[in-house]
Amino acid sequence: MNNDTETLNEFIDRFLRDTKDILSRYKGLIISNLSLTNFRRNIERIYNGRYYIDAFSNRYNVKLLLPKLVLEEAIKSNHKIDETVSVDVTIDSVSFDNKGTILISISKIIESGIGEQEIFERNLDIFCKENSIYQRSKKQLPTFIKKIALISTVGTNTVDDIKKNLIYTKELDLFDVNSSSDEISKKILECQNVDYDVILLFRGGHNDKAMNIYSDIPVIKAIVDSKIHVGAALGHETDFPFIYKIVDSYYSTPTNFAQVANEHNNNQIIQFNNTVLNIGHYINSFKRTIVNYYLSIKTNNFEHILKHLSSDLELIENKINKEILTIIHKNEKALDSKLYIANTTINNKINQIEKVFHSSILSVNENIRDNIQLLSNNLDYASNNIENRCNTNFNSLQSELNKSFFNIENSSNKLISIIEMKSTKKKYITISVVIVILITLIFIYFAFN
């Protein structure tokens, strides 16, 4: 038996030293379902950046040392921390205060029983409420669903479920994007540049964490900004992703979308045919009414109606004349002043036009005079050039004629001398020939002069 004696303080100090290694083993341990009985009162005071929070679970009470930053992180993650809920805390360290109360310093606090999926959807709900997204008017399906943009992530194999069940499949465009909410939202906005009737987000499988990319904030923003009807067909019939609250229409499965689209188009065709048929009936009925009315007028009441219309027209004419005269009398002075102003304005305009016209005529006359003078100068210059060229050609021709005449004269003299040496008869003939040639040359010469 150990008979050593210690004070209480000595005992507690030694106990803490002996249990230090043991207490350190609890770091990281999660204590669940703690009730915070006095939470609102406890957070009224803070000590060295930490709150002292009363907590209990069934039989035991403890003190939690809750750092302010840890509490703010929990609230930022949309965990509800107050007296109305239970919480789970992660131990950072365990100690005792000077009263022997267990103090648990915590590194994390969350709402009990709340998983990541619920927190994710809670964050989305807060975003939608803050931006009034729930209050927006959803876009209706177009009259006829013809051109469809199908958006899904890479590896989705449910597109055949749509193609096999959809009656009209000529204008289906499939877009496989990376598994990212940013990529999905980007593709939704890119589809705005094409005249699609419907954009469909689709995927098979269960509503798991991977499907959250279709419900994330970037996708919500893109749907709100889209001018085209956006639908969603994600997972199975029992699934209800958060994005179903936002899209313009949602479908239990991709196959269900095809069925609804077919039914919608068939209903529109039926409605259109019925409308055309009703219009035809109405036109025929209207024709019959007109024919009957015409026959009634022609056979029974034509003269009476003409008299009645004539008297009515006469009354209306008199009434109109009276009103016109009344208006003229009331506005006679105003009309006179307006006419005077109008006449004055017109006269001023006429004077201005006359001045402009006169100045234009003067300007035109000046231009014509200048053009005539320039043309006259050009003609004089051309006439002088022609005259000079004629004189030059005439002088050259005259010189050539003189040379020719001189040569002929020499030839004639030689011929005469030859003839004189022969007979006298031949001499006279030669002289006659020469005289004829000389007369011809002289005639030609004077003719050119």
GROMACS .gro file of C-alpha atoms in nm, residues 150-382:
model
  233
  150LEU     CA    1  -2.836   1.696  -7.694
  151ILE     CA    2  -2.570   1.776  -7.431
  152SER     CA    3  -2.407   1.507  -7.217
  153THR     CA    4  -2.070   1.411  -7.075
  154VAL     CA    5  -1.818   1.197  -7.258
  155GLY     CA    6  -1.897   0.825  -7.236
  156THR     CA    7  -2.274   0.855  -7.201
  157ASN     CA    8  -2.440   0.570  -7.389
  158THR     CA    9  -2.809   0.661  -7.357
  159VAL     CA   10  -2.837   0.869  -7.676
  160ASP     CA   11  -2.971   0.562  -7.858
  161ASP     CA   12  -3.266   0.558  -7.616
  162ILE     CA   13  -3.365   0.898  -7.756
  163LYS     CA   14  -3.299   0.822  -8.124
  164LYS     CA   15  -3.490   0.492  -8.119
  165ASN     CA   16  -3.801   0.641  -7.962
  166LEU     CA   17  -3.808   0.981  -8.130
  167ILE     CA   18  -4.019   0.996  -8.448
  168TYR     CA   19  -3.844   1.299  -8.600
  169THR     CA   20  -3.466   1.249  -8.586
  170LYS     CA   21  -3.338   1.441  -8.889
  171GLU     CA   22  -3.206   1.737  -8.687
  172LEU     CA   23  -3.043   1.594  -8.375
  173ASP     CA   24  -2.703   1.736  -8.277
  174LEU     CA   25  -2.507   1.548  -8.007
  175PHE     CA   26  -2.245   1.730  -7.799
  176ASP     CA   27  -2.017   1.529  -7.567
  177VAL     CA   28  -1.843   1.761  -7.318
  178ASN     CA   29  -1.590   1.702  -7.043
  179SER     CA   30  -1.725   1.621  -6.696
  180SER     CA   31  -1.736   1.981  -6.578
  181SER     CA   32  -2.019   2.221  -6.499
  182ASP     CA   33  -1.823   2.497  -6.674
  183GLU     CA   34  -1.807   2.293  -6.997
  184ILE     CA   35  -2.179   2.217  -6.983
  185SER     CA   36  -2.272   2.582  -6.927
  186LYS     CA   37  -2.037   2.690  -7.207
  187LYS     CA   38  -2.204   2.452  -7.452
  188ILE     CA   39  -2.553   2.573  -7.352
  189LEU     CA   40  -2.454   2.930  -7.432
  190GLU     CA   41  -2.287   2.828  -7.760
  191CYS     CA   42  -2.615   2.668  -7.872
  192GLN     CA   43  -2.778   3.013  -7.858
  193ASN     CA   44  -2.614   3.089  -8.194
  194VAL     CA   45  -2.813   2.811  -8.367
  195ASP     CA   46  -3.190   2.799  -8.414
  196TYR     CA   47  -3.250   2.501  -8.185
  197ASP     CA   48  -3.603   2.439  -8.061
  198VAL     CA   49  -3.492   2.255  -7.744
  199ILE     CA   50  -3.164   2.196  -7.557
  200LEU     CA   51  -3.166   1.871  -7.357
  201LEU     CA   52  -2.924   1.781  -7.077
  202PHE     CA   53  -2.929   1.401  -7.046
  203ARG     CA   54  -2.744   1.117  -6.873
  204GLY     CA   55  -2.817   0.766  -6.754
  205GLY     CA   56  -2.735   0.611  -6.417
  206HIS     CA   57  -2.834   0.705  -6.063
  207ASN     CA   58  -2.831   1.048  -5.905
  208ASP     CA   59  -2.481   1.026  -5.757
  209LYS     CA   60  -2.212   1.280  -5.679
  210ALA     CA   61  -2.091   1.276  -6.039
  211MET     CA   62  -2.430   1.403  -6.154
  212ASN     CA   63  -2.389   1.720  -5.947
  213ILE     CA   64  -2.206   1.887  -6.236
  214TYR     CA   65  -2.546   1.922  -6.410
  215SER     CA   66  -2.686   2.110  -6.108
  216ASP     CA   67  -2.394   2.337  -6.025
  217ILE     CA   68  -2.414   2.716  -6.024
  218PRO     CA   69  -2.253   2.774  -6.371
  219VAL     CA   70  -2.518   2.549  -6.530
  220ILE     CA   71  -2.798   2.727  -6.341
  221LYS     CA   72  -2.673   3.064  -6.470
  222ALA     CA   73  -2.655   2.935  -6.829
  223ILE     CA   74  -3.012   2.801  -6.815
  224VAL     CA   75  -3.141   3.132  -6.681
  225ASP     CA   76  -2.957   3.327  -6.955
  226SER     CA   77  -3.063   3.087  -7.233
  227LYS     CA   78  -3.317   3.212  -7.488
  228ILE     CA   79  -3.390   2.852  -7.589
  229HIS     CA   80  -3.603   2.606  -7.392
  230VAL     CA   81  -3.370   2.388  -7.178
  231GLY     CA   82  -3.487   2.049  -7.057
  232ALA     CA   83  -3.321   1.775  -6.851
  233ALA     CA   84  -3.348   1.396  -6.846
  234LEU     CA   85  -3.101   1.267  -6.587
  235GLY     CA   86  -3.083   0.927  -6.421
  236HIS     CA   87  -3.379   0.703  -6.350
  237GLU     CA   88  -3.744   0.765  -6.272
  238THR     CA   89  -3.682   0.776  -5.896
  239ASP     CA   90  -3.408   1.042  -5.924
  240PHE     CA   91  -3.477   1.412  -5.881
  241PRO     CA   92  -3.158   1.617  -5.925
  242PHE     CA   93  -3.161   1.976  -5.802
  243ILE     CA   94  -3.144   2.110  -6.158
  244TYR     CA   95  -3.499   1.983  -6.215
  245LYS     CA   96  -3.612   2.284  -6.007
  246ILE     CA   97  -3.446   2.521  -6.254
  247VAL     CA   98  -3.486   2.378  -6.606
  248ASP     CA   99  -3.785   2.471  -6.822
  249SER     CA  100  -3.894   2.104  -6.836
  250TYR     CA  101  -3.767   1.775  -6.695
  251TYR     CA  102  -3.822   1.409  -6.784
  252SER     CA  103  -3.787   1.091  -6.580
  253THR     CA  104  -3.551   0.931  -6.838
  254PRO     CA  105  -3.407   1.015  -7.182
  255THR     CA  106  -3.662   0.773  -7.329
  256ASN     CA  107  -3.941   0.966  -7.158
  257PHE     CA  108  -3.822   1.285  -7.327
  258ALA     CA  109  -3.859   1.121  -7.669
  259GLN     CA  110  -4.209   1.004  -7.580
  260VAL     CA  111  -4.317   1.347  -7.456
  261ALA     CA  112  -4.169   1.516  -7.766
  262ASN     CA  113  -4.359   1.277  -7.994
  263GLU     CA  114  -4.685   1.337  -7.808
  264HIS     CA  115  -4.631   1.713  -7.813
  265ASN     CA  116  -4.572   1.720  -8.190
  266ASN     CA  117  -4.871   1.490  -8.260
  267ASN     CA  118  -5.099   1.710  -8.048
  268GLN     CA  119  -4.984   2.018  -8.237
  269ILE     CA  120  -5.052   1.850  -8.572
  270ILE     CA  121  -5.399   1.745  -8.458
  271GLN     CA  122  -5.471   2.093  -8.324
  272PHE     CA  123  -5.353   2.249  -8.648
  273ASN     CA  124  -5.572   2.020  -8.858
  274ASN     CA  125  -5.870   2.095  -8.637
  275THR     CA  126  -5.807   2.466  -8.669
  276VAL     CA  127  -5.790   2.442  -9.049
  277LEU     CA  128  -6.113   2.239  -9.048
  278ASN     CA  129  -6.286   2.494  -8.823
  279ILE     CA  130  -6.174   2.777  -9.048
  280GLY     CA  131  -6.319   2.593  -9.348
  281HIS     CA  132  -6.652   2.548  -9.167
  282TYR     CA  133  -6.655   2.913  -9.065
  283ILE     CA  134  -6.584   3.030  -9.421
  284ASN     CA  135  -6.864   2.813  -9.561
  285SER     CA  136  -7.104   2.938  -9.295
  286PHE     CA  137  -7.005   3.296  -9.367
  287LYS     CA  138  -7.060   3.243  -9.740
  288ARG     CA  139  -7.408   3.109  -9.675
  289THR     CA  140  -7.487   3.403  -9.448
  290ILE     CA  141  -7.375   3.653  -9.711
  291VAL     CA  142  -7.578   3.480  -9.984
  292ASN     CA  143  -7.890   3.472  -9.768
  293TYR     CA  144  -7.846   3.834  -9.667
  294TYR     CA  145  -7.795   3.939 -10.028
  295LEU     CA  146  -8.103   3.752 -10.146
  296SER     CA  147  -8.305   3.902  -9.863
  297ILE     CA  148  -8.200   4.254  -9.961
  298LYS     CA  149  -8.262   4.188 -10.329
  299THR     CA  150  -8.607   4.037 -10.296
  300ASN     CA  151  -8.770   4.201  -9.996
  301ASN     CA  152  -8.623   4.515  -9.848
  302PHE     CA  153  -8.400   4.663 -10.115
  303GLU     CA  154  -8.606   4.978 -10.183
  304HIS     CA  155  -8.680   5.033  -9.816
  305ILE     CA  156  -8.314   4.996  -9.724
  306LEU     CA  157  -8.212   5.237 -10.003
  307LYS     CA  158  -8.455   5.501  -9.876
  308HIS     CA  159  -8.341   5.447  -9.523
  309LEU     CA  160  -7.977   5.472  -9.623
  310SER     CA  161  -8.047   5.784  -9.833
  311SER     CA  162  -8.212   5.963  -9.541
  312ASP     CA  163  -7.934   5.856  -9.307
  313LEU     CA  164  -7.671   5.979  -9.550
  314GLU     CA  165  -7.849   6.313  -9.586
  315LEU     CA  166  -7.861   6.357  -9.209
  316ILE     CA  167  -7.497   6.266  -9.175
  317GLU     CA  168  -7.403   6.506  -9.456
  318ASN     CA  169  -7.591   6.795  -9.295
  319LYS     CA  170  -7.433   6.719  -8.961
  320ILE     CA  171  -7.085   6.710  -9.114
  321ASN     CA  172  -7.146   7.040  -9.299
  322LYS     CA  173  -7.261   7.208  -8.979
  323GLU     CA  174  -6.960   7.083  -8.788
  324ILE     CA  175  -6.727   7.197  -9.067
  325LEU     CA  176  -6.881   7.545  -9.071
  326THR     CA  177  -6.860   7.566  -8.693
  327ILE     CA  178  -6.495   7.466  -8.700
  328ILE     CA  179  -6.422   7.717  -8.979
  329HIS     CA  180  -6.591   8.003  -8.789
  330LYS     CA  181  -6.410   7.915  -8.469
  331ASN     CA  182  -6.074   7.898  -8.636
  332GLU     CA  183  -6.122   8.169  -8.903
  333LYS     CA  184  -5.889   8.418  -8.739
  334ALA     CA  185  -5.631   8.155  -8.666
  335LEU     CA  186  -5.655   8.035  -9.024
  336ASP     CA  187  -5.614   8.390  -9.159
  337SER     CA  188  -5.302   8.448  -8.949
  338LYS     CA  189  -5.163   8.109  -9.050
  339LEU     CA  190  -5.237   8.184  -9.418
  340TYR     CA  191  -5.067   8.524  -9.389
  341ILE     CA  192  -4.761   8.363  -9.228
  342ALA     CA  193  -4.765   8.091  -9.490
  343ASN     CA  194  -4.789   8.345  -9.776
  344THR     CA  195  -4.508   8.553  -9.627
  345THR     CA  196  -4.293   8.244  -9.588
  346ILE     CA  197  -4.370   8.134  -9.946
  347ASN     CA  198  -4.283   8.482 -10.086
  348ASN     CA  199  -3.955   8.481  -9.896
  349LYS     CA  200  -3.877   8.138 -10.030
  350ILE     CA  201  -3.961   8.251 -10.386
  351ASN     CA  202  -3.732   8.554 -10.353
  352GLN     CA  203  -3.453   8.334 -10.221
  353ILE     CA  204  -3.505   8.091 -10.509
  354GLU     CA  205  -3.502   8.377 -10.764
  355LYS     CA  206  -3.176   8.508 -10.621
  356VAL     CA  207  -3.020   8.166 -10.627
  357PHE     CA  208  -3.153   8.103 -10.979
  358HIS     CA  209  -3.023   8.443 -11.102
  359SER     CA  210  -2.682   8.382 -10.953
  360SER     CA  211  -2.685   8.034 -11.106
  361ILE     CA  212  -2.772   8.178 -11.450
  362LEU     CA  213  -2.490   8.433 -11.422
  363SER     CA  214  -2.252   8.160 -11.322
  364VAL     CA  215  -2.370   7.942 -11.612
  365ASN     CA  216  -2.335   8.235 -11.859
  366GLU     CA  217  -1.983   8.300 -11.738
  367ASN     CA  218  -1.898   7.934 -11.782
  368ILE     CA  219  -2.052   7.927 -12.132
  369ARG     CA  220  -1.866   8.245 -12.232
  370ASP     CA  221  -1.539   8.101 -12.107
  371ASN     CA  222  -1.601   7.775 -12.289
  372ILE     CA  223  -1.690   7.956 -12.618
  373GLN     CA  224  -1.376   8.171 -12.595
  374LEU     CA  225  -1.166   7.862 -12.530
  375LEU     CA  226  -1.331   7.683 -12.823
  376SER     CA  227  -1.272   7.986 -13.054
  377ASN     CA  228  -0.906   7.992 -12.957
  378ASN     CA  229  -0.878   7.625 -13.029
  379LEU     CA  230  -1.044   7.670 -13.371
  380ASP     CA  231  -0.813   7.960 -13.463
  381TYR     CA  232  -0.511   7.755 -13.367
  382ALA     CA  233  -0.636   7.458 -13.573
   0.00000   0.00000   0.00000
